[in-house]
PDB file of C-alpha atoms in Angstrom:
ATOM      1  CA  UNK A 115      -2.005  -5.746 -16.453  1.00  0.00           C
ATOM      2  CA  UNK A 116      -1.033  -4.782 -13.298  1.00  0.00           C
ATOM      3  CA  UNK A 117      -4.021  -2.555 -10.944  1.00  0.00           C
ATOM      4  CA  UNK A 118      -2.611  -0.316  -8.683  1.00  0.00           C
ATOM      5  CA  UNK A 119      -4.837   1.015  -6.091  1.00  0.00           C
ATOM      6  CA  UNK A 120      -4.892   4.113  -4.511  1.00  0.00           C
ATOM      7  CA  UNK A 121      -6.060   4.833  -1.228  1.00  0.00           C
ATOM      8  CA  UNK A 122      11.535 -12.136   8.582  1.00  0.00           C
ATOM      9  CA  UNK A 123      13.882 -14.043   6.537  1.00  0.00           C
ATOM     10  CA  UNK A 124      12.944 -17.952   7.845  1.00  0.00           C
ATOM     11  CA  UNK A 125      16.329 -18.186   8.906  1.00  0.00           C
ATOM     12  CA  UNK A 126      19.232 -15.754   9.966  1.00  0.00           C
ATOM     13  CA  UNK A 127      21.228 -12.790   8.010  1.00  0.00           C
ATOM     14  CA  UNK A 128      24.324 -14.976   8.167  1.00  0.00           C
ATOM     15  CA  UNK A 129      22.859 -18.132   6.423  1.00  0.00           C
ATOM     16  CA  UNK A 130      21.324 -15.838   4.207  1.00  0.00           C
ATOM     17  CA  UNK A 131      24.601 -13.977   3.007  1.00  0.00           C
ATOM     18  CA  UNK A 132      26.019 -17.797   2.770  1.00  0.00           C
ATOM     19  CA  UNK A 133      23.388 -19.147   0.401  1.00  0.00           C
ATOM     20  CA  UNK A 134      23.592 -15.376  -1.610  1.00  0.00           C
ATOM     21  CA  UNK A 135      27.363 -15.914  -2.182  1.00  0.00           C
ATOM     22  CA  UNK A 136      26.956 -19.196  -3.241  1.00  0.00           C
ATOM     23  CA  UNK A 137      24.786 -18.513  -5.738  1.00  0.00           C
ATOM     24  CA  UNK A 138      21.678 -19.372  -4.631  1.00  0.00           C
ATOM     25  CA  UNK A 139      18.939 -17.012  -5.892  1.00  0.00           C
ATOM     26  CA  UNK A 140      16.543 -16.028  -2.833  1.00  0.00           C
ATOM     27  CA  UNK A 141      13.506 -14.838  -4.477  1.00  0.00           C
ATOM     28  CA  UNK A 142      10.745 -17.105  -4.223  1.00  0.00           C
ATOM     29  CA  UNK A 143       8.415 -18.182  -6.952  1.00  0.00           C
ATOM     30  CA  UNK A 144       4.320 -17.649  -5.719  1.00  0.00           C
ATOM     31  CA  UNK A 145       2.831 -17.848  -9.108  1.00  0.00           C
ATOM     32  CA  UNK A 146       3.721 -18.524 -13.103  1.00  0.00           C
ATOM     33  CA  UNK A 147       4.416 -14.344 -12.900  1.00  0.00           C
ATOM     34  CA  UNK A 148       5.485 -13.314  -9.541  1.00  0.00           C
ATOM     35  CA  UNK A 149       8.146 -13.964  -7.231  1.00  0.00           C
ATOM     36  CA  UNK A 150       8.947 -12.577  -3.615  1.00  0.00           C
ATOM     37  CA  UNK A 151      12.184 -11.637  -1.420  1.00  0.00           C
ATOM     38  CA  UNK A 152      11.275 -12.914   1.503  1.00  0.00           C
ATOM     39  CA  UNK A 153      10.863 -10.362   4.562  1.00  0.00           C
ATOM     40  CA  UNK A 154      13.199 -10.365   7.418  1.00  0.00           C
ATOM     41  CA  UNK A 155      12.563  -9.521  11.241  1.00  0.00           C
ATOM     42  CA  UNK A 156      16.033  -9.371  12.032  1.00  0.00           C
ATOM     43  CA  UNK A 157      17.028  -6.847   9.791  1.00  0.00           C
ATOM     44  CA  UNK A 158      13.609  -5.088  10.049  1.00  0.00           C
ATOM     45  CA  UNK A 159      13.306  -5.829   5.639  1.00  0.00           C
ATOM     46  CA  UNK A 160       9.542  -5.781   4.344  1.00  0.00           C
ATOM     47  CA  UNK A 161       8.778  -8.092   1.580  1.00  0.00           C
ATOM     48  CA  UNK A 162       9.604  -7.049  -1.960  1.00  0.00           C
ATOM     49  CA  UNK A 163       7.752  -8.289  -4.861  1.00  0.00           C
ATOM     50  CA  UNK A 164       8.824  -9.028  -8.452  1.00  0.00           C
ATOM     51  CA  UNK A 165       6.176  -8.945 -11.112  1.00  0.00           C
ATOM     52  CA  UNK A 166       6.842 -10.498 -14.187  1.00  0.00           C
ATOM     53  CA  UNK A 167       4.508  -9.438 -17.751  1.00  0.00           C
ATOM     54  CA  UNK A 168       5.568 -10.378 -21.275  1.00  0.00           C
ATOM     55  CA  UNK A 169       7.458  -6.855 -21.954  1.00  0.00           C
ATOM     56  CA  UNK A 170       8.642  -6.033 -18.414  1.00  0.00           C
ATOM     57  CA  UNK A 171       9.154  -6.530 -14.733  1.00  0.00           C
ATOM     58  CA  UNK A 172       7.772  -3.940 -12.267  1.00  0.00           C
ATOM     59  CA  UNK A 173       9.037  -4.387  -8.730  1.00  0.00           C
ATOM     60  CA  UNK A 174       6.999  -3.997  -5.478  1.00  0.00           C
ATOM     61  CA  UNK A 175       8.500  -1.689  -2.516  1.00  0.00           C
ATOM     62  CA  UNK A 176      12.086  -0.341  -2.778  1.00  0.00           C
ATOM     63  CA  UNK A 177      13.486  -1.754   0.529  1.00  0.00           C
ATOM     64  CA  UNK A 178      14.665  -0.566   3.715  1.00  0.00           C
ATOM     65  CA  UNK A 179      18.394   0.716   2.927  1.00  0.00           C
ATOM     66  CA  UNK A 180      20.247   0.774  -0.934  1.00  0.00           C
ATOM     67  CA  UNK A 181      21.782  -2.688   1.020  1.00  0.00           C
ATOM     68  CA  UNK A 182      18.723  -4.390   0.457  1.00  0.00           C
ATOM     69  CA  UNK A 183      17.686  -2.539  -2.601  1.00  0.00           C
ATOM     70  CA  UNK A 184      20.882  -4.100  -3.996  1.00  0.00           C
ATOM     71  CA  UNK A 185      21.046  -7.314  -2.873  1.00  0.00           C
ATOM     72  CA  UNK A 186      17.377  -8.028  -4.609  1.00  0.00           C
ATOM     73  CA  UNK A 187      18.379  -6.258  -7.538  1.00  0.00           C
ATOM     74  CA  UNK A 188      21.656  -9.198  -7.781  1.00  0.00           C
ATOM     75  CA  UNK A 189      19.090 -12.164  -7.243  1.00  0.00           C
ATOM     76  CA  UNK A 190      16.973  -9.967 -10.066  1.00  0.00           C
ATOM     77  CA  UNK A 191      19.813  -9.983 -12.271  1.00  0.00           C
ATOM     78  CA  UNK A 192      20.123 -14.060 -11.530  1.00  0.00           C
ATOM     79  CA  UNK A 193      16.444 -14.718 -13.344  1.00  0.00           C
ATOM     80  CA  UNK A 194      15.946 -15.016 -17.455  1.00  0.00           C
ATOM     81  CA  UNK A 195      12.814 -12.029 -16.663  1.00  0.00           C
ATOM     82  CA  UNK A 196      11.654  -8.781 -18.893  1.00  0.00           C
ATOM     83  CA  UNK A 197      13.815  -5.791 -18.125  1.00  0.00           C
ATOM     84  CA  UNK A 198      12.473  -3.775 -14.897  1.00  0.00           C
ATOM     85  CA  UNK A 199      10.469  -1.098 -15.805  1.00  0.00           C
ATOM     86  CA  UNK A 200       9.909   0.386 -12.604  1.00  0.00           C
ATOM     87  CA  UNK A 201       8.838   0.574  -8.546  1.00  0.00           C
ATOM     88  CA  UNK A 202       5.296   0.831  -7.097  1.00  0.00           C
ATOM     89  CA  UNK A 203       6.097   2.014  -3.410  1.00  0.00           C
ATOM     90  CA  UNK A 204       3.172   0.866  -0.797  1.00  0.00           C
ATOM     91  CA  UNK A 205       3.327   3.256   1.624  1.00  0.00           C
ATOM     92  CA  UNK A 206       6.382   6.535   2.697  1.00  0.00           C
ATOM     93  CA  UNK A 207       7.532   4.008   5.789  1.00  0.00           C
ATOM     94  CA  UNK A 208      11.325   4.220   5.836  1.00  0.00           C
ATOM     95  CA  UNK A 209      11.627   0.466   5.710  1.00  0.00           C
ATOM     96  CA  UNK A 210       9.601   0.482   2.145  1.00  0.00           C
ATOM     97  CA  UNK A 211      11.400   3.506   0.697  1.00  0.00           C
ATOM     98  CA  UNK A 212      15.378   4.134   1.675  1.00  0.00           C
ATOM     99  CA  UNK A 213      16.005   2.155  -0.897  1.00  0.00           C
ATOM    100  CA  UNK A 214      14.340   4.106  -3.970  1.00  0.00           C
ATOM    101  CA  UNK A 215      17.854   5.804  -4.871  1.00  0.00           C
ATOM    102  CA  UNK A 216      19.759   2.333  -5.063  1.00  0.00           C
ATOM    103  CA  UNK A 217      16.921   0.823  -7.405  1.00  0.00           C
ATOM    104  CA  UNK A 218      17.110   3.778 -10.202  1.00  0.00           C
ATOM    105  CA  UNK A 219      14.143   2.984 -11.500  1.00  0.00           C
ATOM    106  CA  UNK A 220      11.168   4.848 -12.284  1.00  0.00           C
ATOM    107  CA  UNK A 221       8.923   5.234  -9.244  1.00  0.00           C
ATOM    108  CA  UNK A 222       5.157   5.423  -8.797  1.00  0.00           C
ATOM    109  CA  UNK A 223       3.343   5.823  -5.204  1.00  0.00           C
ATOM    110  CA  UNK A 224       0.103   7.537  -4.243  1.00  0.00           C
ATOM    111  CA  UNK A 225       0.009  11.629  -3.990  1.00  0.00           C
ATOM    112  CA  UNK A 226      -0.094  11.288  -0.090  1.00  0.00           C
ATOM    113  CA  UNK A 227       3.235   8.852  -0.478  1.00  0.00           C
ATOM    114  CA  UNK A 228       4.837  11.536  -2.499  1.00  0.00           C
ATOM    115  CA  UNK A 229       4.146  14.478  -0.027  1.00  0.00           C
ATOM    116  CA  UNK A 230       5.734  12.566   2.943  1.00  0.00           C
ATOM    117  CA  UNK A 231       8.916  11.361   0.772  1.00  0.00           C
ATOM    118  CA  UNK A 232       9.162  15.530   0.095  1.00  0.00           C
ATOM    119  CA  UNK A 233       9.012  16.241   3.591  1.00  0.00           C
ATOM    120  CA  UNK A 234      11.534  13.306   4.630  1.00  0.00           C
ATOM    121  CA  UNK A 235      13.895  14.690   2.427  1.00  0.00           C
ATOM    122  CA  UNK A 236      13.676  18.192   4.637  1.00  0.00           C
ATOM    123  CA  UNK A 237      14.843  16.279   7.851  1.00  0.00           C
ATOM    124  CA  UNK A 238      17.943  15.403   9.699  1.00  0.00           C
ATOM    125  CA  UNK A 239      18.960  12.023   9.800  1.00  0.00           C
ATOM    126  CA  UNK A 240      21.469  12.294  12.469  1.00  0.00           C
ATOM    127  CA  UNK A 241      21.106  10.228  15.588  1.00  0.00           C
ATOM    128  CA  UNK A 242      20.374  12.479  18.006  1.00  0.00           C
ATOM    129  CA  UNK A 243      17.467  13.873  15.288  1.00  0.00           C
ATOM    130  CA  UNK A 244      15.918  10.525  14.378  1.00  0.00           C
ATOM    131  CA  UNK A 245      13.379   9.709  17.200  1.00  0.00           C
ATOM    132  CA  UNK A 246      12.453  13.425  16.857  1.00  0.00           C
ATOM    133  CA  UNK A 247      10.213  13.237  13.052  1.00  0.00           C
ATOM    134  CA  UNK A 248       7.936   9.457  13.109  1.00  0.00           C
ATOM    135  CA  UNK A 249       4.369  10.561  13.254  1.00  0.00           C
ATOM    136  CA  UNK A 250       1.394   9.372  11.873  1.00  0.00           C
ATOM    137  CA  UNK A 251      -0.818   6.690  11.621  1.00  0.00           C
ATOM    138  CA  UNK A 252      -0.116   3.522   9.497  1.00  0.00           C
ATOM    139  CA  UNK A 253      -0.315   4.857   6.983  1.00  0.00           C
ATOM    140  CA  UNK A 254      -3.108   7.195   5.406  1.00  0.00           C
ATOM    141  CA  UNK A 255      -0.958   6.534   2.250  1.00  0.00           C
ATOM    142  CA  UNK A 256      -1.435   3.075   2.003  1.00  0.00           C
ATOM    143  CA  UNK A 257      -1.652   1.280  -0.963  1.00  0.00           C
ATOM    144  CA  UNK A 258      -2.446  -2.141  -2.641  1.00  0.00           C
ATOM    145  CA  UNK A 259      -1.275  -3.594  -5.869  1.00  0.00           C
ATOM    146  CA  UNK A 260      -3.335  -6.444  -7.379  1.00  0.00           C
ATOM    147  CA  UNK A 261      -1.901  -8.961 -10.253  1.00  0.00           C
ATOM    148  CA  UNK A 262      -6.066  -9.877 -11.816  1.00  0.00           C
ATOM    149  CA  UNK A 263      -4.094 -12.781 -14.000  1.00  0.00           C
ATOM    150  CA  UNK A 264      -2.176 -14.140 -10.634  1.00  0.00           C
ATOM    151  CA  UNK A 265      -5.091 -13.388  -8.362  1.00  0.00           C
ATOM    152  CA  UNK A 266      -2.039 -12.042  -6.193  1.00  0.00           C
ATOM    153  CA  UNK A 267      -2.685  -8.879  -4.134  1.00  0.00           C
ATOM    154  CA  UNK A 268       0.337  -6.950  -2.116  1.00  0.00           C
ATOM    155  CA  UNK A 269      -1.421  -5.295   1.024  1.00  0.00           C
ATOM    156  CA  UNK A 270       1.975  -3.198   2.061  1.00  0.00           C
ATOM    157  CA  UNK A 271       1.324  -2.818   5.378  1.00  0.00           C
ATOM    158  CA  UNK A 272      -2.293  -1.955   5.082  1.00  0.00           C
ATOM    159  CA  UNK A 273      -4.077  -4.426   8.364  1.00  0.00           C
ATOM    160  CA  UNK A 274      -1.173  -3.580  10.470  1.00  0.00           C
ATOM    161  CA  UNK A 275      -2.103  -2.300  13.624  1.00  0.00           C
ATOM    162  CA  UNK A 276      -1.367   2.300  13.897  1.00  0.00           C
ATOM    163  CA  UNK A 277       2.306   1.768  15.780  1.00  0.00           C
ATOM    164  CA  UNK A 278       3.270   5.648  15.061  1.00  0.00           C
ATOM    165  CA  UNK A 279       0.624   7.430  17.398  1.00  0.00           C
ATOM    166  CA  UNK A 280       0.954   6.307  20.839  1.00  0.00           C
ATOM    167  CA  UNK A 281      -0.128   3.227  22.004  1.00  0.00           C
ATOM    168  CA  UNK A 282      -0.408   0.158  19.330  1.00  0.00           C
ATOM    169  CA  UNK A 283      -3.810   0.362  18.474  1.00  0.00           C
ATOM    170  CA  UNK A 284      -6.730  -0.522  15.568  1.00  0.00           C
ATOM    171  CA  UNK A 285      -9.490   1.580  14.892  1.00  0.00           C
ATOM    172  CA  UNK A 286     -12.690  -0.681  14.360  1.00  0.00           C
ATOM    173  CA  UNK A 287     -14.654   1.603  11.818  1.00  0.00           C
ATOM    174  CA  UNK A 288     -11.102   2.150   9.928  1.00  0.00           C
ATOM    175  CA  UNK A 289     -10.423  -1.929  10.091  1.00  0.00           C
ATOM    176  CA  UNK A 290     -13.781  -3.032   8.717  1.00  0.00           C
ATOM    177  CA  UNK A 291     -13.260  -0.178   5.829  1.00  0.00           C
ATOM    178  CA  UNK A 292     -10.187  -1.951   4.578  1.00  0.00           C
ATOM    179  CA  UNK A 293     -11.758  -5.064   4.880  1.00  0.00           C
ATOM    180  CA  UNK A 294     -14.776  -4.248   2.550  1.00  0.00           C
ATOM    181  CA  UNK A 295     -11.699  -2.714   0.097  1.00  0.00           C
ATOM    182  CA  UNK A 296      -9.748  -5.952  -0.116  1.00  0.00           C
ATOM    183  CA  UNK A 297     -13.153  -8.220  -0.524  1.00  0.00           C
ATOM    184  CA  UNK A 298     -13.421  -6.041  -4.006  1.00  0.00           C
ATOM    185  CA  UNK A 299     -10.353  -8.549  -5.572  1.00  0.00           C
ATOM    186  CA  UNK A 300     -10.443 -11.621  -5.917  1.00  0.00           C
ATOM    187  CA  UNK A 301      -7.069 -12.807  -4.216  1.00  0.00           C
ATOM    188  CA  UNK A 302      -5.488 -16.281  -4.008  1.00  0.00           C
ATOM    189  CA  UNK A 303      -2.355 -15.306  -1.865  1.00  0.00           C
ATOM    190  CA  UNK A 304      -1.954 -11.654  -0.074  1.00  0.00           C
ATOM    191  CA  UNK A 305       1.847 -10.982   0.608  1.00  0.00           C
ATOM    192  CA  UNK A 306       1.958  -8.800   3.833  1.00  0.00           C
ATOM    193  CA  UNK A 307       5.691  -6.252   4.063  1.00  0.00           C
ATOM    194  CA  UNK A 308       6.422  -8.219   6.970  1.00  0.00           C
ATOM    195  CA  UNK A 309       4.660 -11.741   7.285  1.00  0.00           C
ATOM    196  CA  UNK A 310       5.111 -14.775   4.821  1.00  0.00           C
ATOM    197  CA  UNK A 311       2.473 -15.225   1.643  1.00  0.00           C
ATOM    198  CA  UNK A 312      -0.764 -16.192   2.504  1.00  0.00           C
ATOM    199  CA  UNK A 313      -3.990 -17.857   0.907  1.00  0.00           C
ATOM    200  CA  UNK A 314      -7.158 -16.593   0.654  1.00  0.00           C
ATOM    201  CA  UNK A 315      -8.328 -18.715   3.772  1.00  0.00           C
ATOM    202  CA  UNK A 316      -5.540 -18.294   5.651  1.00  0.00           C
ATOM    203  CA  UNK A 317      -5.610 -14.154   5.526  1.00  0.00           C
ATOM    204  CA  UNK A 318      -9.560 -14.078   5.941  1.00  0.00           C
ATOM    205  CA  UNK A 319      -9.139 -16.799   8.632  1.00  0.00           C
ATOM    206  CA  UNK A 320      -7.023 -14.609  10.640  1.00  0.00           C
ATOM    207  CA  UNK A 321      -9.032 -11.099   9.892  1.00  0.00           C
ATOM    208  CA  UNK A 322     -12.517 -12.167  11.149  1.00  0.00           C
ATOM    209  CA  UNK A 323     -10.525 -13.269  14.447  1.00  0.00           C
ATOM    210  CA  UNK A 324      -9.633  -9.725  14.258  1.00  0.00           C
ATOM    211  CA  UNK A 325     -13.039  -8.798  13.318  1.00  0.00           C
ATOM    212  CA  UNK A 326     -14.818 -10.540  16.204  1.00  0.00           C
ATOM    213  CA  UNK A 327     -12.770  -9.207  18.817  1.00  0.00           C
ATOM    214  CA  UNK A 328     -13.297  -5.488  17.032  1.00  0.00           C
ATOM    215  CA  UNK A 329     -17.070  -6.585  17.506  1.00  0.00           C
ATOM    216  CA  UNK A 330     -16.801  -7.944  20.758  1.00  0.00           C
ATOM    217  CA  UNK A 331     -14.411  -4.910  22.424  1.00  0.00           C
ATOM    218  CA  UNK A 332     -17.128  -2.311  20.400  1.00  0.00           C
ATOM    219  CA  UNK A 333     -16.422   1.098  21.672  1.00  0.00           C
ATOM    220  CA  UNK A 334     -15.210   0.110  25.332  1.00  0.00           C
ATOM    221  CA  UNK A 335     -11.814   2.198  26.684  1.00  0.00           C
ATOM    222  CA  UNK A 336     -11.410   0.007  29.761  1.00  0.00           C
ATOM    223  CA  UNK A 337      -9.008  -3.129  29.273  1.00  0.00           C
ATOM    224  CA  UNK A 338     -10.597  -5.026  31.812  1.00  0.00           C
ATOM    225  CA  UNK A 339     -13.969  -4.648  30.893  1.00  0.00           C
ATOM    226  CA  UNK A 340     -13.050  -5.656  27.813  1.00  0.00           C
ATOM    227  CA  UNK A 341     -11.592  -8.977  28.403  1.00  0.00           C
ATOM    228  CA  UNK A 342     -14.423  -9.488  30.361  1.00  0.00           C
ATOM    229  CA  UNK A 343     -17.045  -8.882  27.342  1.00  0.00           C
ATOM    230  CA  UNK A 344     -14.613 -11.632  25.969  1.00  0.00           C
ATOM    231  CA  UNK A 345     -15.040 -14.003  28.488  1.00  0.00           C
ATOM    232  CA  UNK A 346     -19.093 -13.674  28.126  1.00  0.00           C
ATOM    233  CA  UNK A 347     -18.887 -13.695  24.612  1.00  0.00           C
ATOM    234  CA  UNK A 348     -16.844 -16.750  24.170  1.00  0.00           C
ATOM    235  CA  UNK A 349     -17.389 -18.653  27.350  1.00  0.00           C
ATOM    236  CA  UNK A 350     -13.567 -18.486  27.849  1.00  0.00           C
ATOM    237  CA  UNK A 351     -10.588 -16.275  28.692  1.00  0.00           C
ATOM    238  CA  UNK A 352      -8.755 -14.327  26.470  1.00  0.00           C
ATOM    239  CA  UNK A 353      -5.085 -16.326  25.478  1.00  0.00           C
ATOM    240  CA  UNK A 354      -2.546 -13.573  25.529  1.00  0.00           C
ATOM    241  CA  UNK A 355      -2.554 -13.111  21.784  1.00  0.00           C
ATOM    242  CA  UNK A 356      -6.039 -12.400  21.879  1.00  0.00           C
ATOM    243  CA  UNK A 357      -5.920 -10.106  25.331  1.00  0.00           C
ATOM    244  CA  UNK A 358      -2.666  -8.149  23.040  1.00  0.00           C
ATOM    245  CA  UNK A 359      -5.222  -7.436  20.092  1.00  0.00           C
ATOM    246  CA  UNK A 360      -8.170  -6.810  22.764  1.00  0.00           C
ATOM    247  CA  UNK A 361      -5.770  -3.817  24.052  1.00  0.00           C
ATOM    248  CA  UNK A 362      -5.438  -2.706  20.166  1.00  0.00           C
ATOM    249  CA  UNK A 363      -9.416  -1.919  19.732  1.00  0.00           C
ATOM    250  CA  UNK A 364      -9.340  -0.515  23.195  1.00  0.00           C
ATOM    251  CA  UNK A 365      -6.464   1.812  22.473  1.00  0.00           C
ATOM    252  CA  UNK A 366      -8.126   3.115  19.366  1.00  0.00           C
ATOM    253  CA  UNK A 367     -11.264   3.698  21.110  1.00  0.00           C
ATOM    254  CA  UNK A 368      -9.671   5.635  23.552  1.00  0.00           C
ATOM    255  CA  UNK A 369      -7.699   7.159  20.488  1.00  0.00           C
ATOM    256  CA  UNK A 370     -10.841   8.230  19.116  1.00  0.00           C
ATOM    257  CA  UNK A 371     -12.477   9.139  21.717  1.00  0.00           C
ATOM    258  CA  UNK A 372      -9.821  11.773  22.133  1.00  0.00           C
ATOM    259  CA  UNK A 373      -9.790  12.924  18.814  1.00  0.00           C
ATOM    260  CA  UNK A 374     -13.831  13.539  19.440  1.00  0.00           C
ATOM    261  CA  UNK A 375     -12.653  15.592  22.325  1.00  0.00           C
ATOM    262  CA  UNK A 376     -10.915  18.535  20.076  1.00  0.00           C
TER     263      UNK A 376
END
């Protein structure tokens, strides 16, 4: 049964067209029942997934271009697996959805997913037009899907930071929400679009780091102040990957303290 919730290649494109042609079959196995194509930074390619039940497959996110959509459906085609019987798209993001057409499968997304595909479809995809129509956060149409029998959950892009309005930023109240939704499953590895699989440790490990700094930066707007709550906090100063993620909770802050504004 497959529960779906509402709500960087390791190594370069030219080794990986190599090992494709000679035969090599790129999606890797995570459990008995589902495999992964790996993610690639290069190429900007989110993670797909590959769920495997004794009937059928259903596949997780329909890639970036019908390029990649095709190239996973060929390793696909490689495996001794139940015919597909369709997509679960995570989120409208370009890089999770250009390649619906090339799958030709049946597709299911949340309502909010749906409206923004409609409305893409109304745009120009020129070049002069394209840096004219990305808005939003990341992304109110976010969705999960969670294997119970694999204890595997896909999170999409669902902890990423909001990189579509303004300034890279996290909102504190919205990060500790979609913590308290992802402690409802119990999860042995979480495959992020863009990040290898983790465990359970490792993805928890790395959120209440997040966490604490959310705690620690708590509604402050100035940078410097901030780090400065950090040093007092922690009896040391921030590294740059924790000033980078200070800046995030500050940004939303100042985000929402805007919004409170209007």
């Amino acid at each position: 049964m497959i529960q779906f919730i509402y709500h960087y290649l390791p190594f370069g494109k030219e080794a990986f067209i190599k090992l494709h042609k000679a035969g090599v079959n790129m999606l890797k196995k995570l459990t008995d029942h589902v495999y992964y194509f790996p993610h690639s930074e290069e190429t900007d390619r989110p993670v797909l997934g590959l769920i495997c039940g004794e009937k059928y497959s259903f596949i997780v996110d329909a890639g970036n271009s019908p390029a990649h959509a095709s190239l996973f459906l060929e390793e696909v085609e490689k495996m001794d697996v139940p015919p597909i019987k369709g997509v679960a798209i995570t989120h409208w993001h370009w890089d999770h959805t250009f390649g619906i057409h090339a799958m030709n499968k049946y597709t299911i997304s949340h309502h909010l997913t749906k409206k923004k595909l409609a409305y893409l479809k109304t745009l120009r995809w020129d070049d002069d037009s394209l840096d004219k129509h990305i808005g939003g956060v990341h992304a109110q149409d976010s969705s999960i899907v969670y294997i119970p029998q694999e204890k595997v959950l896909f999170l999409g892009d669902c902890v990423c930071p909001d990189l579509y309005s303004g300034d890279w930023s996290y909102d504190k109240e919205d990060f500790e929400r979609i913590q308290r939704e992802l402690k409802k499953y119990d999860a042995q590895y979480y495959l992020s679009s863009h990040f290898d699989p983790e465990t359970s440790e490792e993805l928890w490990r790395d959120l209440n780091q997040l966490s604490a700094i959310g705690e620690i930066v708590g509604n402050e707007v100035d940078l410097e102040k901030a780090c400065f709550q950090f040093e007092c906090e922690t009896y040391k100063k921030p590294t740059n990957e924790q000033k980078e993620r200070i800046q995030y909770f500050v940004n939303g802050n100042i985000k929402r303290k805007s919004r409170e504004l209007f």
